[in-house]
PDB file of C-alpha atoms in Angstrom:
ATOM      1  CA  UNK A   1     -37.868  -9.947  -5.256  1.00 50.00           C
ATOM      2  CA  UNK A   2     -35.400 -11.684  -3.069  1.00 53.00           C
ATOM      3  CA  UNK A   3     -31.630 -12.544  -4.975  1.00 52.00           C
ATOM      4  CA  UNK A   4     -30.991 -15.825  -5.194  1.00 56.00           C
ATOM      5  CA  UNK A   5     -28.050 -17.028  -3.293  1.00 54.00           C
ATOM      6  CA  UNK A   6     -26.237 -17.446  -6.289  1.00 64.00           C
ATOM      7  CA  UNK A   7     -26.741 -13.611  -7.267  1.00 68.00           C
ATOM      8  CA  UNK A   8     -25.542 -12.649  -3.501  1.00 66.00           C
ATOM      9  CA  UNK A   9     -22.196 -14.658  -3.780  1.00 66.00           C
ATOM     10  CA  UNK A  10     -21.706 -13.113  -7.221  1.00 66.00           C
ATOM     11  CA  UNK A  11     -22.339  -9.327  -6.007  1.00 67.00           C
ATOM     12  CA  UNK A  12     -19.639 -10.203  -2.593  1.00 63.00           C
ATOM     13  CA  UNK A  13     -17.320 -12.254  -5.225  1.00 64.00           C
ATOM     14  CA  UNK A  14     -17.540  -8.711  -7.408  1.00 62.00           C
ATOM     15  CA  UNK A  15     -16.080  -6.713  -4.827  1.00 60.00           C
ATOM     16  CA  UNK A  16     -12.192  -8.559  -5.672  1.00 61.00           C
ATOM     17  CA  UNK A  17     -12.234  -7.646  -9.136  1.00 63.00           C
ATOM     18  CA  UNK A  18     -11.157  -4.095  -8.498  1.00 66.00           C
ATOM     19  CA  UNK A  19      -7.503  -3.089  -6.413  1.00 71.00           C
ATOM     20  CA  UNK A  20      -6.465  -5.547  -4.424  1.00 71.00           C
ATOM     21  CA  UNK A  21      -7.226  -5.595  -0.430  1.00 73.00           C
ATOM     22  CA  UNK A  22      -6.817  -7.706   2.046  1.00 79.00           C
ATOM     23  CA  UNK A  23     -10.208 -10.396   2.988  1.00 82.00           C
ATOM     24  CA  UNK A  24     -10.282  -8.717   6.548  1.00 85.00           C
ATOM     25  CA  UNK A  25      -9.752  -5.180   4.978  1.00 82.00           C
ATOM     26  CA  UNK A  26     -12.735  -5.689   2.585  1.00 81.00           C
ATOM     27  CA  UNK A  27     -14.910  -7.443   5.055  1.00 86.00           C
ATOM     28  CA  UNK A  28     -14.139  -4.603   7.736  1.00 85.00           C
ATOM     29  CA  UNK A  29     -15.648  -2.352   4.735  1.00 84.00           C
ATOM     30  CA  UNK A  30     -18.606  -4.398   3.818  1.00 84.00           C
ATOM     31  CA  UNK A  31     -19.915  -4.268   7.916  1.00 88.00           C
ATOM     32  CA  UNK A  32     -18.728  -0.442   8.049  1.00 86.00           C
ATOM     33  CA  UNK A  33     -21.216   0.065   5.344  1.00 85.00           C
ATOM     34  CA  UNK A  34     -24.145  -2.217   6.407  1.00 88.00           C
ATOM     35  CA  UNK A  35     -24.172  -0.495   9.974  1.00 89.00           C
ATOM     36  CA  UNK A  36     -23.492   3.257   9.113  1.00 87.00           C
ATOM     37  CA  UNK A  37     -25.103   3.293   5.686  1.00 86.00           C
ATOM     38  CA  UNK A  38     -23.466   3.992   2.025  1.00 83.00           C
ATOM     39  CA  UNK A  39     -21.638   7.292   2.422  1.00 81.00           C
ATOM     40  CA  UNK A  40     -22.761  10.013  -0.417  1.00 80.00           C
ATOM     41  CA  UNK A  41     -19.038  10.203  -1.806  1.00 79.00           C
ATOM     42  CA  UNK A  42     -16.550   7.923  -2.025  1.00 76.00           C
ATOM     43  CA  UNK A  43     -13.142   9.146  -4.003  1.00 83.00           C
ATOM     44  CA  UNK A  44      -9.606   9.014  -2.509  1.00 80.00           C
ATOM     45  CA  UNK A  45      -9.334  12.826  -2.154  1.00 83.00           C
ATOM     46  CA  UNK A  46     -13.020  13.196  -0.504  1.00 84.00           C
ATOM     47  CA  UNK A  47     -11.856  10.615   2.144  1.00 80.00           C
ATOM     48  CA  UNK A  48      -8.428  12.742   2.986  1.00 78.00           C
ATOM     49  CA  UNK A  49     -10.220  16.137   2.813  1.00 80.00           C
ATOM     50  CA  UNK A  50     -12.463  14.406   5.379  1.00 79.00           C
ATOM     51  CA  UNK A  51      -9.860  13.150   7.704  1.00 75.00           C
ATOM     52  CA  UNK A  52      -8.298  16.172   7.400  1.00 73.00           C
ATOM     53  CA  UNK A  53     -11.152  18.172   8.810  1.00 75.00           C
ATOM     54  CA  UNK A  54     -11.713  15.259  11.646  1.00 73.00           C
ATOM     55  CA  UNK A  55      -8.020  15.751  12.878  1.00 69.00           C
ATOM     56  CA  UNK A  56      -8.044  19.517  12.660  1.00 68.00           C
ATOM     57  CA  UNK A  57     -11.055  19.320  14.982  1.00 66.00           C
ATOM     58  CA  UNK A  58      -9.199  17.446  17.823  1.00 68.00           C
ATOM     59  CA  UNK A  59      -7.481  20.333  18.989  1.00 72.00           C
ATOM     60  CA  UNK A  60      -5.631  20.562  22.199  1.00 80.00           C
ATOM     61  CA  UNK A  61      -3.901  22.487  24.362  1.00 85.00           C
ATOM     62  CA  UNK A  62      -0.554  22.264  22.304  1.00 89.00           C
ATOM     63  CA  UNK A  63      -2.364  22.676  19.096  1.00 87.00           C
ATOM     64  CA  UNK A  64      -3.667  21.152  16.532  1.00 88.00           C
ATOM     65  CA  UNK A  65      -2.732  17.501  15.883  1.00 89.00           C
ATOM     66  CA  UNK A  66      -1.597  17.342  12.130  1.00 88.00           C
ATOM     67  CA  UNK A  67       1.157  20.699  11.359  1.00 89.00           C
ATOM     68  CA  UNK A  68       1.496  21.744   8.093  1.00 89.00           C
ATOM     69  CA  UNK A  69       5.199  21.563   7.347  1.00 91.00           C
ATOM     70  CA  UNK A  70       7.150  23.569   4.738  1.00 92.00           C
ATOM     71  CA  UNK A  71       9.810  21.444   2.926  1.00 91.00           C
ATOM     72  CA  UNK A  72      12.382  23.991   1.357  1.00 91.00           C
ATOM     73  CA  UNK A  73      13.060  22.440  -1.846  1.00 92.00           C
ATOM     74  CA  UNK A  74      15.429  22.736  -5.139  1.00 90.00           C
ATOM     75  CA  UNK A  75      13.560  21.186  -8.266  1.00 88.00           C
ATOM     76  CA  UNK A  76      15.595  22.154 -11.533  1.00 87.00           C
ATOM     77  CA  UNK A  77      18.025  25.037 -10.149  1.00 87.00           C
ATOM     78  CA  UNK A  78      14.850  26.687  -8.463  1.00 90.00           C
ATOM     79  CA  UNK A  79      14.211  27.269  -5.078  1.00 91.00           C
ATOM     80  CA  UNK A  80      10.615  26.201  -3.721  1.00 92.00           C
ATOM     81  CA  UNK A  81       8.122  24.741  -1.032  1.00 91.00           C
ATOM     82  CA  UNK A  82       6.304  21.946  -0.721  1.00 90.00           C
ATOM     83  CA  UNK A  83       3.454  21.657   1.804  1.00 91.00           C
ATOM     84  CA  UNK A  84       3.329  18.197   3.793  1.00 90.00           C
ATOM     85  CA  UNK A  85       1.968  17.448   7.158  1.00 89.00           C
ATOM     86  CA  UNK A  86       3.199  16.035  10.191  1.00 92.00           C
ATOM     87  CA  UNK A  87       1.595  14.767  13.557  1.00 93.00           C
ATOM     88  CA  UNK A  88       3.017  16.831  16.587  1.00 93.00           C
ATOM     89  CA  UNK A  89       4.108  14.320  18.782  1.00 95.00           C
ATOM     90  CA  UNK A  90       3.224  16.801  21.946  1.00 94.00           C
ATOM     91  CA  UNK A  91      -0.314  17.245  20.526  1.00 93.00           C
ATOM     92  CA  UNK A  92      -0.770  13.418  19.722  1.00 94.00           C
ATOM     93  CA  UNK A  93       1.103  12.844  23.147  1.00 96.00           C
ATOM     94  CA  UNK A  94      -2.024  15.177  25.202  1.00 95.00           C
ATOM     95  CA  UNK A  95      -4.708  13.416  23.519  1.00 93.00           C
ATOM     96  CA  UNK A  96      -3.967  10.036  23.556  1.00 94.00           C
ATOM     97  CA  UNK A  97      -3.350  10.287  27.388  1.00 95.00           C
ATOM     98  CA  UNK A  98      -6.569  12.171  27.692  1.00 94.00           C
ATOM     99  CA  UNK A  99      -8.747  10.040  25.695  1.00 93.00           C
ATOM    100  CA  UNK A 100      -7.074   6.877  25.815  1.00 93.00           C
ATOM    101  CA  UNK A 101      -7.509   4.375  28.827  1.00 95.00           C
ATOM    102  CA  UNK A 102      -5.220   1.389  27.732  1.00 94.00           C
ATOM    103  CA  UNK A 103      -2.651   3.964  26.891  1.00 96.00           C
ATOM    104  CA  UNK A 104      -3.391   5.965  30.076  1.00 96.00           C
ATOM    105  CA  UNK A 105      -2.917   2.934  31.899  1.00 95.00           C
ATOM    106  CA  UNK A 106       0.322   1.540  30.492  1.00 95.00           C
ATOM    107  CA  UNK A 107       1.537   5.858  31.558  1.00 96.00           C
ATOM    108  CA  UNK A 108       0.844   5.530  35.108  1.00 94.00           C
ATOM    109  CA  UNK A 109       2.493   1.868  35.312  1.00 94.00           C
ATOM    110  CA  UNK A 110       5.411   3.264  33.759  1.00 94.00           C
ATOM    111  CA  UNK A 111       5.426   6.784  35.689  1.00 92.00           C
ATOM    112  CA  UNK A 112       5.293   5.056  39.084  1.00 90.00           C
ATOM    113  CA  UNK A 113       9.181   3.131  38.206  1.00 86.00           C
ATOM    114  CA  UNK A 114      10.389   6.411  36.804  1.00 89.00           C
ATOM    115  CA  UNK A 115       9.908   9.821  38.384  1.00 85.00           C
ATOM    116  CA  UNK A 116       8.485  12.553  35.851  1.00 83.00           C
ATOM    117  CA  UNK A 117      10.348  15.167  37.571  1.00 82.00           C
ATOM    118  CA  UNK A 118      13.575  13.333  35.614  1.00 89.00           C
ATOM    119  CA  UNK A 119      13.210  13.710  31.716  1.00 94.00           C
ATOM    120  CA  UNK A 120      11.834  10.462  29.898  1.00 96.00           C
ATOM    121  CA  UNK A 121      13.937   9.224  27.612  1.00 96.00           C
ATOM    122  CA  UNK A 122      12.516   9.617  24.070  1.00 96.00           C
ATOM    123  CA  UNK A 123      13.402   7.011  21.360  1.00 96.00           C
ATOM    124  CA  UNK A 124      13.245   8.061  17.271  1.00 95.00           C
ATOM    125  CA  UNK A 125      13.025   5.518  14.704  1.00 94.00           C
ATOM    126  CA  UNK A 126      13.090   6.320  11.100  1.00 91.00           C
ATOM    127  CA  UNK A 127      12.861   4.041   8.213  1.00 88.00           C
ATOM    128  CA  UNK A 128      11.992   3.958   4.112  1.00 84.00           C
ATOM    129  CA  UNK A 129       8.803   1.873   3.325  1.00 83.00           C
ATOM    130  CA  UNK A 130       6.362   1.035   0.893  1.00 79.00           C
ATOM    131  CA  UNK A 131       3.141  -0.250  -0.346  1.00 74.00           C
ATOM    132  CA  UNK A 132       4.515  -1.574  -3.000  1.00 68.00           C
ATOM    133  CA  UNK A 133       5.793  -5.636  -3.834  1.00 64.00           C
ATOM    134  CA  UNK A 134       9.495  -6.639  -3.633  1.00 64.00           C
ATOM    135  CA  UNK A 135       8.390  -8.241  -7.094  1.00 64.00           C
ATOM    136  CA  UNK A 136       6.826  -5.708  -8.674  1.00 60.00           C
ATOM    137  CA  UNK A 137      10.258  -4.607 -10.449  1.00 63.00           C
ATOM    138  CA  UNK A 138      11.750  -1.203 -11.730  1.00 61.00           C
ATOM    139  CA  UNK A 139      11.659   2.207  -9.767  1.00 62.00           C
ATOM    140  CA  UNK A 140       9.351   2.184  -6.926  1.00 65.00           C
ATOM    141  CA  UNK A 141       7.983   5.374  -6.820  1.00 67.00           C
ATOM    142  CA  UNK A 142       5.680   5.150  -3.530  1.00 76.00           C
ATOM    143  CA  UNK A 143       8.553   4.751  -1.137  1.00 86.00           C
ATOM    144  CA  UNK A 144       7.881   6.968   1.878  1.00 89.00           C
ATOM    145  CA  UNK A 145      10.328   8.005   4.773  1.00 90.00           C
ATOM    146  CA  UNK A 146       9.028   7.340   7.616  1.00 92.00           C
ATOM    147  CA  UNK A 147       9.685   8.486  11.226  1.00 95.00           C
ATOM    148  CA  UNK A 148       7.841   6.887  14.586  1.00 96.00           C
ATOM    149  CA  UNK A 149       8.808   7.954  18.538  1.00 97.00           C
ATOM    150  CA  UNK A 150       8.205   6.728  21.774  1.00 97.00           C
ATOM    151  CA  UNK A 151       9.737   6.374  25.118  1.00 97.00           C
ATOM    152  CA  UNK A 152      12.210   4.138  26.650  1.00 96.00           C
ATOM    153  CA  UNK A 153      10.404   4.066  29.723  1.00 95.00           C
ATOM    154  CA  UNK A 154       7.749   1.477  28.428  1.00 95.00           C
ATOM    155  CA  UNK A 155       9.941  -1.263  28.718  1.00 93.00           C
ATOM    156  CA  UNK A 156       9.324  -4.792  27.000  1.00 92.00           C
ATOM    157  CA  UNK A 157       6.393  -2.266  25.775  1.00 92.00           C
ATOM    158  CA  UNK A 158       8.506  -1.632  23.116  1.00 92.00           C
ATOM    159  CA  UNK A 159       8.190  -5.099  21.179  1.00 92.00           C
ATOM    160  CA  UNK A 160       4.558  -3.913  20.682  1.00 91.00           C
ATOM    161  CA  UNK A 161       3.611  -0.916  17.916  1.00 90.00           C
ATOM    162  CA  UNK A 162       0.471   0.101  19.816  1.00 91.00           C
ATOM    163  CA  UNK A 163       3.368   2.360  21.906  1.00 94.00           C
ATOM    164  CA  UNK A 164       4.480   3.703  18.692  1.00 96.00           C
ATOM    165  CA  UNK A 165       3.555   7.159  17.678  1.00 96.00           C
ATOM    166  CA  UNK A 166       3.934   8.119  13.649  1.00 94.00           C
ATOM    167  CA  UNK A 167       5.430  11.574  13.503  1.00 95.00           C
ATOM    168  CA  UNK A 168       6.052  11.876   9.699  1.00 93.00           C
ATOM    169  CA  UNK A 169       5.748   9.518   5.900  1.00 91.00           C
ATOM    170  CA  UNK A 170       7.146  12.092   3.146  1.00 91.00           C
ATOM    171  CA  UNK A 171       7.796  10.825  -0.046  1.00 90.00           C
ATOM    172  CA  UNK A 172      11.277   9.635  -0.434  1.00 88.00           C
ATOM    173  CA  UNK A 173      11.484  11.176  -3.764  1.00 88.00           C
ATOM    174  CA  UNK A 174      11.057  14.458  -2.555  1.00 89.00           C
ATOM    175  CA  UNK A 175      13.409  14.211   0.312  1.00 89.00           C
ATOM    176  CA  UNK A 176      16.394  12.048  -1.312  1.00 86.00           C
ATOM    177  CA  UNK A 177      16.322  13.950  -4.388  1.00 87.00           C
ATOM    178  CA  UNK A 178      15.569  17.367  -3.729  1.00 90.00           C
ATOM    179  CA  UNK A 179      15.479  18.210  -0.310  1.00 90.00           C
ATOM    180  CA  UNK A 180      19.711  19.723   0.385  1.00 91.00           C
ATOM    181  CA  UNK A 181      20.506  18.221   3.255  1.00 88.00           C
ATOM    182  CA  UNK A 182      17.861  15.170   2.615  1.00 88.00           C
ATOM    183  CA  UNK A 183      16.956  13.338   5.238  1.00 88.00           C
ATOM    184  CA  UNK A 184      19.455  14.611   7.845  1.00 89.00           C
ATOM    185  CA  UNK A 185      16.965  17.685   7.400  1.00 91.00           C
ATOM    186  CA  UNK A 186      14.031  15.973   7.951  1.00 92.00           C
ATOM    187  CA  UNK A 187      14.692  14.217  11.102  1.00 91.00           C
ATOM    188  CA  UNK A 188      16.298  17.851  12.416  1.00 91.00           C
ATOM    189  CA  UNK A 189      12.890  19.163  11.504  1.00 92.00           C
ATOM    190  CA  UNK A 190      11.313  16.594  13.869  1.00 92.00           C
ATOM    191  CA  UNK A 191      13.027  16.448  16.558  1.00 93.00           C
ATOM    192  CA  UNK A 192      12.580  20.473  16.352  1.00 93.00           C
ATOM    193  CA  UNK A 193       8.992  19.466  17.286  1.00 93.00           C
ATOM    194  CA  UNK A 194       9.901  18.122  20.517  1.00 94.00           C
ATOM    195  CA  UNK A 195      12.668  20.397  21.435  1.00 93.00           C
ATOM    196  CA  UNK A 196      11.656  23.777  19.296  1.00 88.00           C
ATOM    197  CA  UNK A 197      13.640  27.413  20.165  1.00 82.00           C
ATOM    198  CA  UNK A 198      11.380  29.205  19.018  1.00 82.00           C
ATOM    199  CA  UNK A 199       8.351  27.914  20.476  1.00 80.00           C
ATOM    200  CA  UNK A 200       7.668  24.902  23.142  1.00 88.00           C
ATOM    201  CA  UNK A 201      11.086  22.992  24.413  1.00 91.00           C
ATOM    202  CA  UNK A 202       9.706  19.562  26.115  1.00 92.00           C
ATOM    203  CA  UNK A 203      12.885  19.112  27.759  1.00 92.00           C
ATOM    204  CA  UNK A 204      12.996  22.614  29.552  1.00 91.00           C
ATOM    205  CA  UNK A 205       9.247  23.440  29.984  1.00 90.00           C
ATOM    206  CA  UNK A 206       8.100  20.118  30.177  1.00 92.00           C
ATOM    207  CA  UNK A 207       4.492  18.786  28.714  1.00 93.00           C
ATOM    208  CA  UNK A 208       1.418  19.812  30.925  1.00 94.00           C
ATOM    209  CA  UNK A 209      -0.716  16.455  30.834  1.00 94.00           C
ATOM    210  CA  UNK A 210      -4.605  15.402  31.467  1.00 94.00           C
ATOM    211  CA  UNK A 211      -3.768  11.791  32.553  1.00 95.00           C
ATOM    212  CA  UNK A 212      -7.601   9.424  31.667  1.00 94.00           C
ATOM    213  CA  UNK A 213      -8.779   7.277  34.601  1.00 93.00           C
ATOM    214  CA  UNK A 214     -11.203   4.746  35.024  1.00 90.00           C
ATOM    215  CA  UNK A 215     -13.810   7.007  36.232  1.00 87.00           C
ATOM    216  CA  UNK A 216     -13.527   9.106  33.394  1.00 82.00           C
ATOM    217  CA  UNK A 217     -11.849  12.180  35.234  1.00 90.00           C
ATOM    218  CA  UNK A 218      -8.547  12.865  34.507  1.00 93.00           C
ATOM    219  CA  UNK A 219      -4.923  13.340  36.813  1.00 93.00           C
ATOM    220  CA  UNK A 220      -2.650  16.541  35.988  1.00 93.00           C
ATOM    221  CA  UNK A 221       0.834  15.827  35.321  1.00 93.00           C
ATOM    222  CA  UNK A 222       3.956  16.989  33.883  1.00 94.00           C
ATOM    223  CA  UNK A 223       6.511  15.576  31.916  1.00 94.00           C
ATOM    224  CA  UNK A 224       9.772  16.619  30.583  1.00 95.00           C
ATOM    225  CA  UNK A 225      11.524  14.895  27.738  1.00 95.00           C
ATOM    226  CA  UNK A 226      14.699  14.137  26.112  1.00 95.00           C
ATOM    227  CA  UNK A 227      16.388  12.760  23.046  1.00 95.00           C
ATOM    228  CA  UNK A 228      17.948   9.648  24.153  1.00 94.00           C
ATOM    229  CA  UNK A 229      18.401   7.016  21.077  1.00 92.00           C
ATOM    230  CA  UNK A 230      17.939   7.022  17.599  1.00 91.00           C
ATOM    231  CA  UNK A 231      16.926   4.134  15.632  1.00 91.00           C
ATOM    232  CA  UNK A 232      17.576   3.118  12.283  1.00 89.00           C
ATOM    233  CA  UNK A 233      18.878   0.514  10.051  1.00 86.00           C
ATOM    234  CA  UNK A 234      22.294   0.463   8.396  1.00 83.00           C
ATOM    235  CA  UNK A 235      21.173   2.595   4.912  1.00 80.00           C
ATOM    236  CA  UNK A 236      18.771   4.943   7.166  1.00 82.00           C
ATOM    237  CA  UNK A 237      21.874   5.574   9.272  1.00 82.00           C
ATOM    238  CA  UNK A 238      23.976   6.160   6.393  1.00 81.00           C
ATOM    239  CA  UNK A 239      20.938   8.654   4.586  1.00 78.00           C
ATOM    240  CA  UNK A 240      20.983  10.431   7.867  1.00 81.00           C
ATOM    241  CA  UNK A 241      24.218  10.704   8.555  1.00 79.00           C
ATOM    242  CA  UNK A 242      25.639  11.846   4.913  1.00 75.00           C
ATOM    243  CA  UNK A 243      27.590   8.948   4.869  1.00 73.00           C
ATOM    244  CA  UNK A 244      28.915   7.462   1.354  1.00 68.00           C
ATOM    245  CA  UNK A 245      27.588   3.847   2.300  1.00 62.00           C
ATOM    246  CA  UNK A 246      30.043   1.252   3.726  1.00 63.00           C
ATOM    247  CA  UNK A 247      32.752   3.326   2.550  1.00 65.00           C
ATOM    248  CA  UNK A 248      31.667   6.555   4.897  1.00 61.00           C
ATOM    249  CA  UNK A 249      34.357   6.576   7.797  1.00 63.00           C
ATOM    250  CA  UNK A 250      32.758  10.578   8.800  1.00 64.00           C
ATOM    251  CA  UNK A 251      29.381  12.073   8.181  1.00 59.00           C
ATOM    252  CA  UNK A 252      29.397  14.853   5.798  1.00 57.00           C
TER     253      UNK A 252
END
């Protein structure tokens, strides 16, 4: 029996009733479904245990693209670790030139006003966010720290987040509260993935690229990198640098 069009507006009308999302976040949901078909599970930790496994699968000549990351932590006078993942920008940095055309494009542009044989300048930008409402009122629990690179080289690029790479989100709570050194420590432990001792050091070895062109083959190239700004607002600044707020005249 075919609904009536009443029943059909109901059953689309039903789908707001639950969490809120956005009308083009639910309607990009609704067509995923009609043209791939209802997958057979559905639950929040299903979903990351599958992109998980898709990410660990794009591996590359630098690695995998999500690192599991050891956060040394002190939670009531004990010592521990907490496991969280971050995306290593050298990985992510391979396979978005390799795969990605746009991107690929925008690379050359930029390579042929600055010489690779001369470092790129890398920029790191680190702020505190969250899903959460201004409105919603007392302790917001789901604030995240968040860290994003990219290079100066790009230009007026800049203004646009598609050259944006996301390198880290840890939960504030863990890394204000009981991470020693807080988030000083974090952004050390990121920047170690650019410029590591004990393993790859972009600025002295450089990063061996495959370089996407139209014709689908791909140009070798090499790049070297280094740290040349970092980016943050006045309280990220002052979380980074140890400082006691407006009244900090020296980092700790």
């Amino acid at each position: 029996m075919t609904k009536r069009k009443s029943d059909a507006a109901e059953n689309l009308v039903g789908h707001h009733l639950g969490p809120h999302v956005s009308q083009s976040a639910l309607a990009y949901s609704l067509q995923y479904v009609r043209d791939h078909g209802l997958p057979s599970s559905s639950s929040r930790r299903t979903q990351r245990r599958a992109r998980v496994s898709t990410v660990e699968e794009m591996g590359t000549r630098y690695g995998p693209i999500l690192v599991p990351v050891s956060l040394p932590l002190v939670v009531d006078g004990n010592n521990i670790e907490e496991q969280v993942f971050m995306i290593s920008p050298l990985a992510m940095l391979w396979r978005t030139l390799h795969d990605c055309l746009p991107f690929a494009d925008l690379f050359r542009h930029a390579a042929n006003s600055h010489s690779l044989a001369r470092p790129w300048r890398m920029v790191i930008y680190f702020d505190e966010v969250s899903p959460s409402t201004d409105i919603s009122g007392g302790v917001d629990g789901r604030e995240m720290q968040c860290i994003y690179w990219t290079f100066a080289e790009f230009g007026n690029r800049l203004y646009s987040e598609d050259v944006w790479f996301v390198l880290a989100a840890v939960r504030s709570d863990l890394v204000n509260n009981n991470m020693p050194g807080g988030m000083s420590r974090l952004v050390a432990m990121a920047l170690r993935m650019f410029f590591s001792p004990d393993s790859h050091d972009a600025s002295k070895s450089g990063v061996a690229l495959m370089v996407k062109e139209a014709d689908a083959e791909h140009t070798k190239c090499r790049l070297y990198i280094a740290h040349h700004a970092t980016i943050a607002d006045f309280k990220a600044l002052c979380q980074v640098l140890g400082s006691n707020s407006q009244s900090g005249t020296k980092p700790c």
